[in-house]
Short mmCIF file of C-alpha atoms and ligand atoms in Angstrom, two decimals:
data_model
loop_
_atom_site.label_atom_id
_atom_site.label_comp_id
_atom_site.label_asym_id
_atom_site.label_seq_id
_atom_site.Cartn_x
_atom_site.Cartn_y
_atom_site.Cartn_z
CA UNK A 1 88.63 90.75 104.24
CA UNK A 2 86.07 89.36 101.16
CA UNK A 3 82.63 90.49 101.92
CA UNK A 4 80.16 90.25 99.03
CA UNK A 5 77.02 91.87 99.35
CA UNK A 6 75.94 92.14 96.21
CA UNK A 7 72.81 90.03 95.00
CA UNK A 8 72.77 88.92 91.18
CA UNK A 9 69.63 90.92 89.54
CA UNK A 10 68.51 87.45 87.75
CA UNK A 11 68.42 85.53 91.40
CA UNK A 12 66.37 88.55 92.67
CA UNK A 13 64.23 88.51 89.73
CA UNK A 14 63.48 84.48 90.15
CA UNK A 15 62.48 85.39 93.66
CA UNK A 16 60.28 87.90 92.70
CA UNK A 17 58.32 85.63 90.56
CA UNK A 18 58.39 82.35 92.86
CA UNK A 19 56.39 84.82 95.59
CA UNK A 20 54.52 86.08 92.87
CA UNK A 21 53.13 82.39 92.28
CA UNK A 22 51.28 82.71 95.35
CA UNK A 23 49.18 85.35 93.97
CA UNK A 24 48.92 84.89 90.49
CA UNK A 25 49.47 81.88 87.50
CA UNK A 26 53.07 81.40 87.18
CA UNK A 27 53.07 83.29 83.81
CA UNK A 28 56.12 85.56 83.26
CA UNK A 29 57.47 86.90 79.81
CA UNK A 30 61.39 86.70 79.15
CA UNK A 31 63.93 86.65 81.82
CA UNK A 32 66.95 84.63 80.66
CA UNK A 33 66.44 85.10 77.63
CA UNK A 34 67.31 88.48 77.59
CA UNK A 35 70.70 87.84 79.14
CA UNK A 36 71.43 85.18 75.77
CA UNK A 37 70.02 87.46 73.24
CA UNK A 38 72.31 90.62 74.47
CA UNK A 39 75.36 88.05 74.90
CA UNK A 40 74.75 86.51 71.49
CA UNK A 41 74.46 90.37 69.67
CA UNK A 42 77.71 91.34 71.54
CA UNK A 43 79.41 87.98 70.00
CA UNK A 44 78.06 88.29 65.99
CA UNK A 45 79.88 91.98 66.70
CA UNK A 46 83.35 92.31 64.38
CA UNK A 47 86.24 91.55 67.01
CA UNK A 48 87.44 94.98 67.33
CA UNK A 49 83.77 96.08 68.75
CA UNK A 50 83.86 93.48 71.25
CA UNK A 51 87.47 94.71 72.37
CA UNK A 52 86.04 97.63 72.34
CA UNK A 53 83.11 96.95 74.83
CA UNK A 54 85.26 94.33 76.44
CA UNK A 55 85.23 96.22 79.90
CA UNK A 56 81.15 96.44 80.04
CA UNK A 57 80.53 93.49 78.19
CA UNK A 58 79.34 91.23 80.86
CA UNK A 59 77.42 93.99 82.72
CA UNK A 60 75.38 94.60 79.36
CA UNK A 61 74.47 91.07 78.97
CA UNK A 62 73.78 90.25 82.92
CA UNK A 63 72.09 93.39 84.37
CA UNK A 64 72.01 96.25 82.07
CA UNK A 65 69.65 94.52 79.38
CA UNK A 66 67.52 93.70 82.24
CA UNK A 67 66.80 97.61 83.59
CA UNK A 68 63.52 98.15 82.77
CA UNK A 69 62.27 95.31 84.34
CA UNK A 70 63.79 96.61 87.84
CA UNK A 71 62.98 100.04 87.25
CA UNK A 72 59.74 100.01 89.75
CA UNK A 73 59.04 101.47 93.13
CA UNK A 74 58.90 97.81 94.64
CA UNK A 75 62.21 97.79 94.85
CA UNK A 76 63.72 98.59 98.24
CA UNK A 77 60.67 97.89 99.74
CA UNK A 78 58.10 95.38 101.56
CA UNK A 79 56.20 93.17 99.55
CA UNK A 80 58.54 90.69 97.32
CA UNK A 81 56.94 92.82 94.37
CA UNK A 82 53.35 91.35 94.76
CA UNK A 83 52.47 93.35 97.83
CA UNK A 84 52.84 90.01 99.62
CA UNK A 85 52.75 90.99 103.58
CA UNK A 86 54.50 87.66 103.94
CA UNK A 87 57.34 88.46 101.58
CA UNK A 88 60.46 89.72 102.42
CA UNK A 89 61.99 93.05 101.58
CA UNK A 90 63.45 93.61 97.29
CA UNK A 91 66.68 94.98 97.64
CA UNK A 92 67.02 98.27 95.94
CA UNK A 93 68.80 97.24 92.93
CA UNK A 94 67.08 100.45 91.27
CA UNK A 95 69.06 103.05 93.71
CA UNK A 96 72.11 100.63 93.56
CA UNK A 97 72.02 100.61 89.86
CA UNK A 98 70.51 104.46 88.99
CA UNK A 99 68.56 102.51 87.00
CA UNK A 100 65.61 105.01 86.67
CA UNK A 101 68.43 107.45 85.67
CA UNK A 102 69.33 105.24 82.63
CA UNK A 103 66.01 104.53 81.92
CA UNK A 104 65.18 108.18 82.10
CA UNK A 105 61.86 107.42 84.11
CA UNK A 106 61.76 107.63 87.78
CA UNK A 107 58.37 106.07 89.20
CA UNK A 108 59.21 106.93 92.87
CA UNK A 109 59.44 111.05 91.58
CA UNK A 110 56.99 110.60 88.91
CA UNK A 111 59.89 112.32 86.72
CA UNK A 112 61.14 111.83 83.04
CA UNK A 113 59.20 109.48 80.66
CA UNK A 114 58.92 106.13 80.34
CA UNK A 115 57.60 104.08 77.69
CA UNK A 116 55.23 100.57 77.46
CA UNK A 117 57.45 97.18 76.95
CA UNK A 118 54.83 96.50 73.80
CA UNK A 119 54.33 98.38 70.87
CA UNK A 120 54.24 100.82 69.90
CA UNK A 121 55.75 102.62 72.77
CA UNK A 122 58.59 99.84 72.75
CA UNK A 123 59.95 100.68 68.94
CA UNK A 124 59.56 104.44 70.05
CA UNK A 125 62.11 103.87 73.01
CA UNK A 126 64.46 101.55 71.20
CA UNK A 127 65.06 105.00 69.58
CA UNK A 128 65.39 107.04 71.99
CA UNK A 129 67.76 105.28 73.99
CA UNK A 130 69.41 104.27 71.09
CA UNK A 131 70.09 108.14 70.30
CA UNK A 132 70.71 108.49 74.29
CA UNK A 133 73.13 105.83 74.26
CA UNK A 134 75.39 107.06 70.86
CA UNK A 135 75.03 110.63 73.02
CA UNK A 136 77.06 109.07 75.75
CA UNK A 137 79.17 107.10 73.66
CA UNK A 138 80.44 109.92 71.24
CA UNK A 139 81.66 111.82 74.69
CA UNK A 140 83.67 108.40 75.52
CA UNK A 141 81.62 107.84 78.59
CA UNK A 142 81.72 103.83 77.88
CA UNK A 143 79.87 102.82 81.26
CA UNK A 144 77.06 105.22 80.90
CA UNK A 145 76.66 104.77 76.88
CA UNK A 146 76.63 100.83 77.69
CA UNK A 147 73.92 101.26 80.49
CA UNK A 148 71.69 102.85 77.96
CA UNK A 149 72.46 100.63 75.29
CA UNK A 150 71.31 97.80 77.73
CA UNK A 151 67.83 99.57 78.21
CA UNK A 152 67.63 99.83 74.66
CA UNK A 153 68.45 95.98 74.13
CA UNK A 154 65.34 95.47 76.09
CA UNK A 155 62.97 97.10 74.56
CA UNK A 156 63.83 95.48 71.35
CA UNK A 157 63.57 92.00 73.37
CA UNK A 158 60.25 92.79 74.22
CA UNK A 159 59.07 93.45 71.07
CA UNK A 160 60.02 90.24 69.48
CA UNK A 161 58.24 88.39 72.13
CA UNK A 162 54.62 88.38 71.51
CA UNK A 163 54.06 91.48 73.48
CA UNK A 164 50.38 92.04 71.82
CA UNK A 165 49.39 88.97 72.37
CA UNK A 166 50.32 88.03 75.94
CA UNK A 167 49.00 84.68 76.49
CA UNK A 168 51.83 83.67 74.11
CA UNK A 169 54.13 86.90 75.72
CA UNK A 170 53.87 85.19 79.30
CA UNK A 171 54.84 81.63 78.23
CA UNK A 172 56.65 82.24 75.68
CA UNK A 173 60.53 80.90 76.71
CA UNK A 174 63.35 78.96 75.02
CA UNK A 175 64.52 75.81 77.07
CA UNK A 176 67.54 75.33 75.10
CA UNK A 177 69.27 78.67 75.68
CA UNK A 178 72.05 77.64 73.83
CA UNK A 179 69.99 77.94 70.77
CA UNK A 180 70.18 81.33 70.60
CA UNK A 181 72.99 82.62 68.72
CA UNK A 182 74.25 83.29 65.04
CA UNK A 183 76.64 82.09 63.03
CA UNK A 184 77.93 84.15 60.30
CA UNK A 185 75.80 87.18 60.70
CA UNK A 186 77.26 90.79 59.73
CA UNK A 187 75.01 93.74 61.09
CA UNK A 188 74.84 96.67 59.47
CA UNK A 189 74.71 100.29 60.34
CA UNK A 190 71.26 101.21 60.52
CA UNK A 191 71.83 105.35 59.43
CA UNK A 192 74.49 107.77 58.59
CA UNK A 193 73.75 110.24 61.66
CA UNK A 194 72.46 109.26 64.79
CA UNK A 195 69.09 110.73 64.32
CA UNK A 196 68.47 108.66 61.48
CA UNK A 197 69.60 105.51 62.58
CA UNK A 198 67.52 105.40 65.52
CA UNK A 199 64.61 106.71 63.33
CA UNK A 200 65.58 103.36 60.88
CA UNK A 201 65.86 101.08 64.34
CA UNK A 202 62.45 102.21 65.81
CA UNK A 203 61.05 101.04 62.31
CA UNK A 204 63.38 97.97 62.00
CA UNK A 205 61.51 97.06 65.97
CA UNK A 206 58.54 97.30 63.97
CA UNK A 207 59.30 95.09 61.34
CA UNK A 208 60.42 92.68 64.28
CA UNK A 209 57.27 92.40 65.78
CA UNK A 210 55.62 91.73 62.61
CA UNK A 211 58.14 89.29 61.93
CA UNK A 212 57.76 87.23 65.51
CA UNK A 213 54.24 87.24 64.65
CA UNK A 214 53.89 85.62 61.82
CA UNK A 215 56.39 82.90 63.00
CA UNK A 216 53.56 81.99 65.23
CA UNK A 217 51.12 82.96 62.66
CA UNK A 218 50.91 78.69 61.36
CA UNK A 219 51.32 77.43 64.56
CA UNK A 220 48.17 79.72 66.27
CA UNK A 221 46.11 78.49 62.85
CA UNK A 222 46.56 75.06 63.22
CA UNK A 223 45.49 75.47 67.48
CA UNK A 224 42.23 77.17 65.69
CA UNK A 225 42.84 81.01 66.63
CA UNK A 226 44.40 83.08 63.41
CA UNK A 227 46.56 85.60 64.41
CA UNK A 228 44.51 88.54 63.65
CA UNK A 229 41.56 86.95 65.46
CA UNK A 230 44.46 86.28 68.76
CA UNK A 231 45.65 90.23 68.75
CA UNK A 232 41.97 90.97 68.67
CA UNK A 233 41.11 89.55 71.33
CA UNK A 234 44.16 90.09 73.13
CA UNK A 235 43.88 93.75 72.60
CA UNK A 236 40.22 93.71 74.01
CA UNK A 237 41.12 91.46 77.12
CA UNK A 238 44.89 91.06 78.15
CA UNK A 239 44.30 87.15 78.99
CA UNK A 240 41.54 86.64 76.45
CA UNK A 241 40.35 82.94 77.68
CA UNK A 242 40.59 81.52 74.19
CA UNK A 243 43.60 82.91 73.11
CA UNK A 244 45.28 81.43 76.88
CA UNK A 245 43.44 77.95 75.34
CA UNK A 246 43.92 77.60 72.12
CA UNK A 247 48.13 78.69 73.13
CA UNK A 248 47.95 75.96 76.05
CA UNK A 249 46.50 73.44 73.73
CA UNK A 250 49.60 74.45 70.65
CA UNK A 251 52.06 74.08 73.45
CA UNK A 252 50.37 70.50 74.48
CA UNK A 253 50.10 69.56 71.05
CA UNK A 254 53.35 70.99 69.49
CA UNK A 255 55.54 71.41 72.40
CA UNK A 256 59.07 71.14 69.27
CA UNK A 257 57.22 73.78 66.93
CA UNK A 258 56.48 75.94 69.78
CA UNK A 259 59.82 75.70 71.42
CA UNK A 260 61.38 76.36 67.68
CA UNK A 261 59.25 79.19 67.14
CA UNK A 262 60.46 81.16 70.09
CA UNK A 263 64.02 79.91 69.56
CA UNK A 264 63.55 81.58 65.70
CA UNK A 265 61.39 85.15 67.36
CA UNK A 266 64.77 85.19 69.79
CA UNK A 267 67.27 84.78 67.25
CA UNK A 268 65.75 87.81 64.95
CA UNK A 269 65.64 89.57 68.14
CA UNK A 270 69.56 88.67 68.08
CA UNK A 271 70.06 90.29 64.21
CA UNK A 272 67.88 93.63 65.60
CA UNK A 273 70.28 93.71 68.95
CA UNK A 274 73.32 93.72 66.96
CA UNK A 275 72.15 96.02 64.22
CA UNK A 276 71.25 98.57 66.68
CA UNK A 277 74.82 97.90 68.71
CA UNK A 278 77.10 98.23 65.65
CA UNK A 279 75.00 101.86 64.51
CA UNK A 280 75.93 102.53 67.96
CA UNK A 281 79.80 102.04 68.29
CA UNK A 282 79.80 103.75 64.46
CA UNK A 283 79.04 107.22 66.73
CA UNK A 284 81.54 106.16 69.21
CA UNK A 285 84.77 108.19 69.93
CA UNK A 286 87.49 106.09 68.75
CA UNK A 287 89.95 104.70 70.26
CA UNK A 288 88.23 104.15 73.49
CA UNK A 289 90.44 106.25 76.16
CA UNK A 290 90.26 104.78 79.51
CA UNK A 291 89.97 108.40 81.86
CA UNK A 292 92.65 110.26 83.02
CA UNK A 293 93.94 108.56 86.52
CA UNK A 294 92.46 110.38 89.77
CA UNK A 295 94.09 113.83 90.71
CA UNK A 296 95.27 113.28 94.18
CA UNK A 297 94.30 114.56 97.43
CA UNK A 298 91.10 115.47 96.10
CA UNK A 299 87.80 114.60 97.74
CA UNK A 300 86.30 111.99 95.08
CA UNK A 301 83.24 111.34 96.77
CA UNK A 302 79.76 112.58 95.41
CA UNK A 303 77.37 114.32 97.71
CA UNK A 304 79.84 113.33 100.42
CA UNK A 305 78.25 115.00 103.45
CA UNK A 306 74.54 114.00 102.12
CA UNK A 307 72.96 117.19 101.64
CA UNK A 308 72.01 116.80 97.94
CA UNK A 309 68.91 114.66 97.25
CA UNK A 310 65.35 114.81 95.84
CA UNK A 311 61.80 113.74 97.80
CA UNK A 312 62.21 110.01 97.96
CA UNK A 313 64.10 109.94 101.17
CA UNK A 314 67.32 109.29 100.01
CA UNK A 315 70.44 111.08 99.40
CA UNK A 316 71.62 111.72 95.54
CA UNK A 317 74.24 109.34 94.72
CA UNK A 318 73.83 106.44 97.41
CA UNK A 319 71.42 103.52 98.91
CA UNK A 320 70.44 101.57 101.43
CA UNK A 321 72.20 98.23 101.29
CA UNK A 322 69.41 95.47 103.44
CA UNK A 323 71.60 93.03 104.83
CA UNK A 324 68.50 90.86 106.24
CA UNK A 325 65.89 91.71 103.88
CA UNK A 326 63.46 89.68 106.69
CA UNK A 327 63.74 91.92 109.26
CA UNK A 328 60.79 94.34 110.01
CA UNK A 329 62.42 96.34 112.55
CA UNK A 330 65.77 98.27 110.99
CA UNK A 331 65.47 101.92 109.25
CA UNK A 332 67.71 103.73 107.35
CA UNK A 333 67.00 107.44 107.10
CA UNK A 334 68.39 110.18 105.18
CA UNK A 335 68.50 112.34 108.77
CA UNK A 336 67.69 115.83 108.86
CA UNK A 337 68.75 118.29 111.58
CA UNK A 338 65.74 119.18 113.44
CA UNK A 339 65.93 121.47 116.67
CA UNK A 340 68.42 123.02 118.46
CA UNK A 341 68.41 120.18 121.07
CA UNK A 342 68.34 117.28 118.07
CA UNK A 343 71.12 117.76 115.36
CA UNK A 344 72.59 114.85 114.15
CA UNK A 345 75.13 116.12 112.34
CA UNK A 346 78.32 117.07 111.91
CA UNK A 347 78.20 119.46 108.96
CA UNK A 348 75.21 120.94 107.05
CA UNK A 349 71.38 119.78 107.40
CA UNK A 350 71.96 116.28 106.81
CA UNK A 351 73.43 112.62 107.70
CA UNK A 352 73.10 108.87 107.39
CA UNK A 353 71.12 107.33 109.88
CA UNK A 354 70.78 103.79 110.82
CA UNK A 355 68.28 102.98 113.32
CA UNK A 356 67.24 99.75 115.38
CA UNK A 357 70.08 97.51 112.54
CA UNK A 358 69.39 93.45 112.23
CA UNK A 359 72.18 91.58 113.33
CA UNK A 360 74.26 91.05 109.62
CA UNK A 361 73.07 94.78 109.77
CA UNK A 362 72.41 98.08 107.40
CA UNK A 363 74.54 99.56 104.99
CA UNK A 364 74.35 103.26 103.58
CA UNK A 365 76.30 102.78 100.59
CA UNK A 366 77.57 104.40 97.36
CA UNK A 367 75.36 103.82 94.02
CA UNK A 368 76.89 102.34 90.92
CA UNK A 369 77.21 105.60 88.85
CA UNK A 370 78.92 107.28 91.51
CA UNK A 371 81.51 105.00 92.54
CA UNK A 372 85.06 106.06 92.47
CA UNK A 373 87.31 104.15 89.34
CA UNK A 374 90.41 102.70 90.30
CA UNK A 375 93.24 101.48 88.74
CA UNK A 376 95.57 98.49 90.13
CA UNK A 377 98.47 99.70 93.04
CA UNK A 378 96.63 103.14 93.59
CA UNK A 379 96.92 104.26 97.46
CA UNK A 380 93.54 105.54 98.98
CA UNK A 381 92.70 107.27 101.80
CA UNK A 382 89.25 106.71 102.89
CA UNK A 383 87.39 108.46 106.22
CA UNK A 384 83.58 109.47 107.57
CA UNK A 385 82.61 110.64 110.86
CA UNK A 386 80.09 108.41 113.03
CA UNK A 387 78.23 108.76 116.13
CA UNK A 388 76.58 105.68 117.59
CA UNK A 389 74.15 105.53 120.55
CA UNK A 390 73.07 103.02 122.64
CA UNK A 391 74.76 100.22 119.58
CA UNK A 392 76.14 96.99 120.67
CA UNK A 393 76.87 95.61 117.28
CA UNK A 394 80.38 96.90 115.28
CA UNK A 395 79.71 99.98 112.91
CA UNK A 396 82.62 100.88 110.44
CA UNK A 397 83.71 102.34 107.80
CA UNK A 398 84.61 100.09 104.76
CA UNK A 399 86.09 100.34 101.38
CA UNK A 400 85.06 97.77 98.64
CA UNK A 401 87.38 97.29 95.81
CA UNK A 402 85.55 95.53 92.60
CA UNK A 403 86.23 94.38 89.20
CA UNK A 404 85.04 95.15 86.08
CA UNK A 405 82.15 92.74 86.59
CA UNK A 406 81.36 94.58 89.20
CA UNK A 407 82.27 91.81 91.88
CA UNK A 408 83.33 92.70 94.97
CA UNK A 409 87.23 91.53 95.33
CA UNK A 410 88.55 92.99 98.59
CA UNK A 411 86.44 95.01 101.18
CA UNK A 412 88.66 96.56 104.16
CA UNK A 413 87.22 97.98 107.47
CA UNK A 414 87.55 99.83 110.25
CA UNK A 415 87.54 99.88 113.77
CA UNK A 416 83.95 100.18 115.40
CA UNK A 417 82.62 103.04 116.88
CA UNK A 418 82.60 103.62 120.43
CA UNK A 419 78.78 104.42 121.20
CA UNK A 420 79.53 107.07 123.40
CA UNK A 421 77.21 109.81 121.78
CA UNK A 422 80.10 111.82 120.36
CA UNK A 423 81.31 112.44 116.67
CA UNK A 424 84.31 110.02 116.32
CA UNK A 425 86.53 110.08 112.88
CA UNK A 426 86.85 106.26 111.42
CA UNK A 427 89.99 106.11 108.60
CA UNK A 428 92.06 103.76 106.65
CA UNK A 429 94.29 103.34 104.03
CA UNK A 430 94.21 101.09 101.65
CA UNK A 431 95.91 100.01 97.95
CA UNK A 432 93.79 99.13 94.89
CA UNK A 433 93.96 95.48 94.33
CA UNK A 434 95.23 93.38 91.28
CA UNK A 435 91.95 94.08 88.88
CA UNK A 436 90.27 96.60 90.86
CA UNK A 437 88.16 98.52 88.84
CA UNK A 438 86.08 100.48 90.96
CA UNK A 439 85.66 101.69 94.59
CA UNK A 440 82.64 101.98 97.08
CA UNK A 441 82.22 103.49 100.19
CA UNK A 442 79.98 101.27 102.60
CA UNK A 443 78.78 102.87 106.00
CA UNK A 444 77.78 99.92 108.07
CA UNK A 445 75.97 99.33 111.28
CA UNK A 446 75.04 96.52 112.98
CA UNK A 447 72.81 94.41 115.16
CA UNK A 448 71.78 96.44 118.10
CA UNK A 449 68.86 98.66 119.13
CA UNK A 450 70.86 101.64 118.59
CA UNK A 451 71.54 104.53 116.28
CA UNK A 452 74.23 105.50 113.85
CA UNK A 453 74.63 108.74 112.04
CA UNK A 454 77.50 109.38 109.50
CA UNK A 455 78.24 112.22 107.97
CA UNK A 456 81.12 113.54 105.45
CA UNK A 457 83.19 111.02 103.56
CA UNK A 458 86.21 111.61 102.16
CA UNK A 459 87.92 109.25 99.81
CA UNK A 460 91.49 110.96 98.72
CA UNK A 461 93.97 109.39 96.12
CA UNK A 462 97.24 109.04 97.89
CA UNK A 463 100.16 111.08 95.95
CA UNK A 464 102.05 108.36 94.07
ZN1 LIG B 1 60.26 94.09 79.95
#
């Protein structure tokens, strides 16, 4: 049975900003463009990088890239990112993506450190992650090395797009996406050790703001605000009332020179991106070896019976997946034994709990860095243990098979529990698909006014 769950970051993103045109000017720095500027660095790559990044490729260009922007606490929560009490719920794209892992910043925890999208915190982190990335990448760990390199790719985005003076930052967008692209451009290898290329990129992200500015440097002259006088201002007052003039009149005046302008800032953005990619994949281990095939009959799930986790209410390693991200009434709850008389579980201190699920229901499910890699034809053995109470809706186990786009291909499920209070075992076996790359575990409950605990998970590789 095809089940896809999974909500693109950019549609989420859009949202976010439609709801937050009810509270503020609809003024929001790059979003697409991202996406074409990480696609377009991947492409000016030699062929045998691309091959090599061929399995992540997609994911750098469509989500990775865009991880800082979804690293906030919003996510997963009320508010459509404004607050709104009228919005609906964000889904937690930052669990489901351990994005505040990659991004080494956690705002929920208030752990690790993060750094400003604008100079000159933003060259500093193109660094940094550029060093955390090759760290990854030398070790062969392609998925978490590309994650990385995505946050990285950001940060350099942001700095070639007016980030000091953000009356242009906010409105500053290419319309004709296909613009953005080389042809014929060779980057080069920014260092001979990793420490000194990302010392050279930070300073090459420099240069790159400079740059972008003084692309806009003629245009902002002839609207009557120099560029010094602009990042002045800016600097003093984010949306300096001038600056957000004399930028509205330049884009009612010269709507082809400012469109050409950004196209040009996002196309030296495009040089930086691949620069910083090839110094990358120089560190990498070479030839990229896909991992050793799972050991069977081995338990391959992480933090299976949920008793790992920090202070945020959630269990290390997995998220709550909001099936109707309108509804006020559902909780999911990383349950903790409390007396004698209340002990929801069937091992340990903790469980799963789903509590009061909408109708299309709750999921506890596994996070993208801990999902289990298939390959093709592989024979799994998946089971949990549930206990349901007072539920009228089906809650099941189910397996969901993706590719290497992360897309959901085949999702198989179990019978429902019987909600008769006691700890029933739900199972199933099922074989990798045709271009399965990975596997999830997704512990569902739905509509009823119930409760549903789960507790120890067990995925096994069938011996071949
Ligand atoms: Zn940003």
């Amino acid at each position: 049975m095809m089940c896809v769950r999974f909500v693109r970051a950019g549609t989420v993103l859009v949202l976010g900003l439609g709801l937050a045109c009810c509270v503020a000017p609809p003024a929001y720095p790059w979003g697409g463009e991202h996406r074409q500027i990480s696609a377009a660095a991947i492409e000016s790559l030699p062929g045998q990088e691309q091959e090599y990044l061929r399995l992540e490729r997609a994911a750098i260009a469509e989500r990775y890239c865009t991880f800082p922007d979804i690293n906030w606490p919003c996510y997963g929560q009320w508010g459509g990112g404004t607050g709104d009490p009228r919005a609906a719920r964000m889904p937690d794209l930052r669990r489901l993506w351990g994005v505040s892992f990659y991004c080494q910043w956690d705002p929920v925890l208030q752990k690790g450190k993060g750094y400003a999208h604008a100079p000159p915190q933003s060259c500093a982190a193109a660094g940094v992650y550029f060093a955390n990335a090759v760290k990854a990448l030398e070790k062969g760990r392609l998925e978490d090395g590309c994650r990385v390199l995505g946050v990285m790719l950001h940060y350099i985005q942001d700095s070639g797009s007016l980030p000091r003076i953000q009356p242009v930052h906010r409105i500053f967008h290419v319309r004709a996406t296909e613009q953005i692209g080389l042809d014929g451009f060779t980057p080069r290898v920014l260092g001979e050790t990793p420490a000194e290329a990302a010392q050279a990129l930070s300073g090459r992200v420099e240069q790159l703001t400079g740059w972008t500015e003084q692309r806009l440097a003629p245009l902002l002259a002839l609207a009557g605000m120099p560029l010094e006088d602009a990042k002045r201002q800016a600097a003093q007052q984010t949306m300096a009332p001038a600056v957000v003039e004399a930028v509205a009149r330049l884009r009612a005046e010269k709507p082809a020179e400012f469109e050409a302008a950004a196209v040009d800032c996002a196309n030296e953005c495009v040089r930086v991106c691949a620069d910083a990619i090839h110094s990358a994949l120089a560190f990498a281990q070479k030839p990229y070896v896909e991992p050793e095939p799972n050991a069977p009959n081995v338990n391959l799930v992480f933090n299976p019976s949920f008793e790992e986790g920090e202070a945020d209410g959630v269990p290390a390693g997995w998220c709550v997946g909001w099936l109707d991200l309108r509804d006020r009434t559902g909780r999911a709850e990383w349950y903790r034994a409390g007396t004698h008389w209340e002990k929801h579980v069937r091992t340990g201190r903790y469980s799963t709990l789903a509590l009061w699920p909408p109708k299309p229901g709750l999921d506890w499910q596994q996070t993208w860095p801990q999902a289990v890699r298939v390959r093709p034809g592989e024979q799994y053995r998946a089971c949990v243990w549930g206990k349901a109470v007072a539920t009228t809706g089906g809650s099941c186990l189910a397996v969901e098979f993706s590719d290497t786009d992360y897309q959901p291909i085949l999702t198989v499920k179990t019978t429902a529990l019987t909600p008769d209070g006691t700890w029933q075992r739900l199972g199933l076996d099922a074989a990798a698909p045709d271009r399965a790359r990975w596997l999830r575990i997704i512990l569902h409950a739905a509509g009823n006014e119930g409760a549903v605990w789960y507790d120890d998970v067990e995925v096994v590789r069938m011996p071949p």
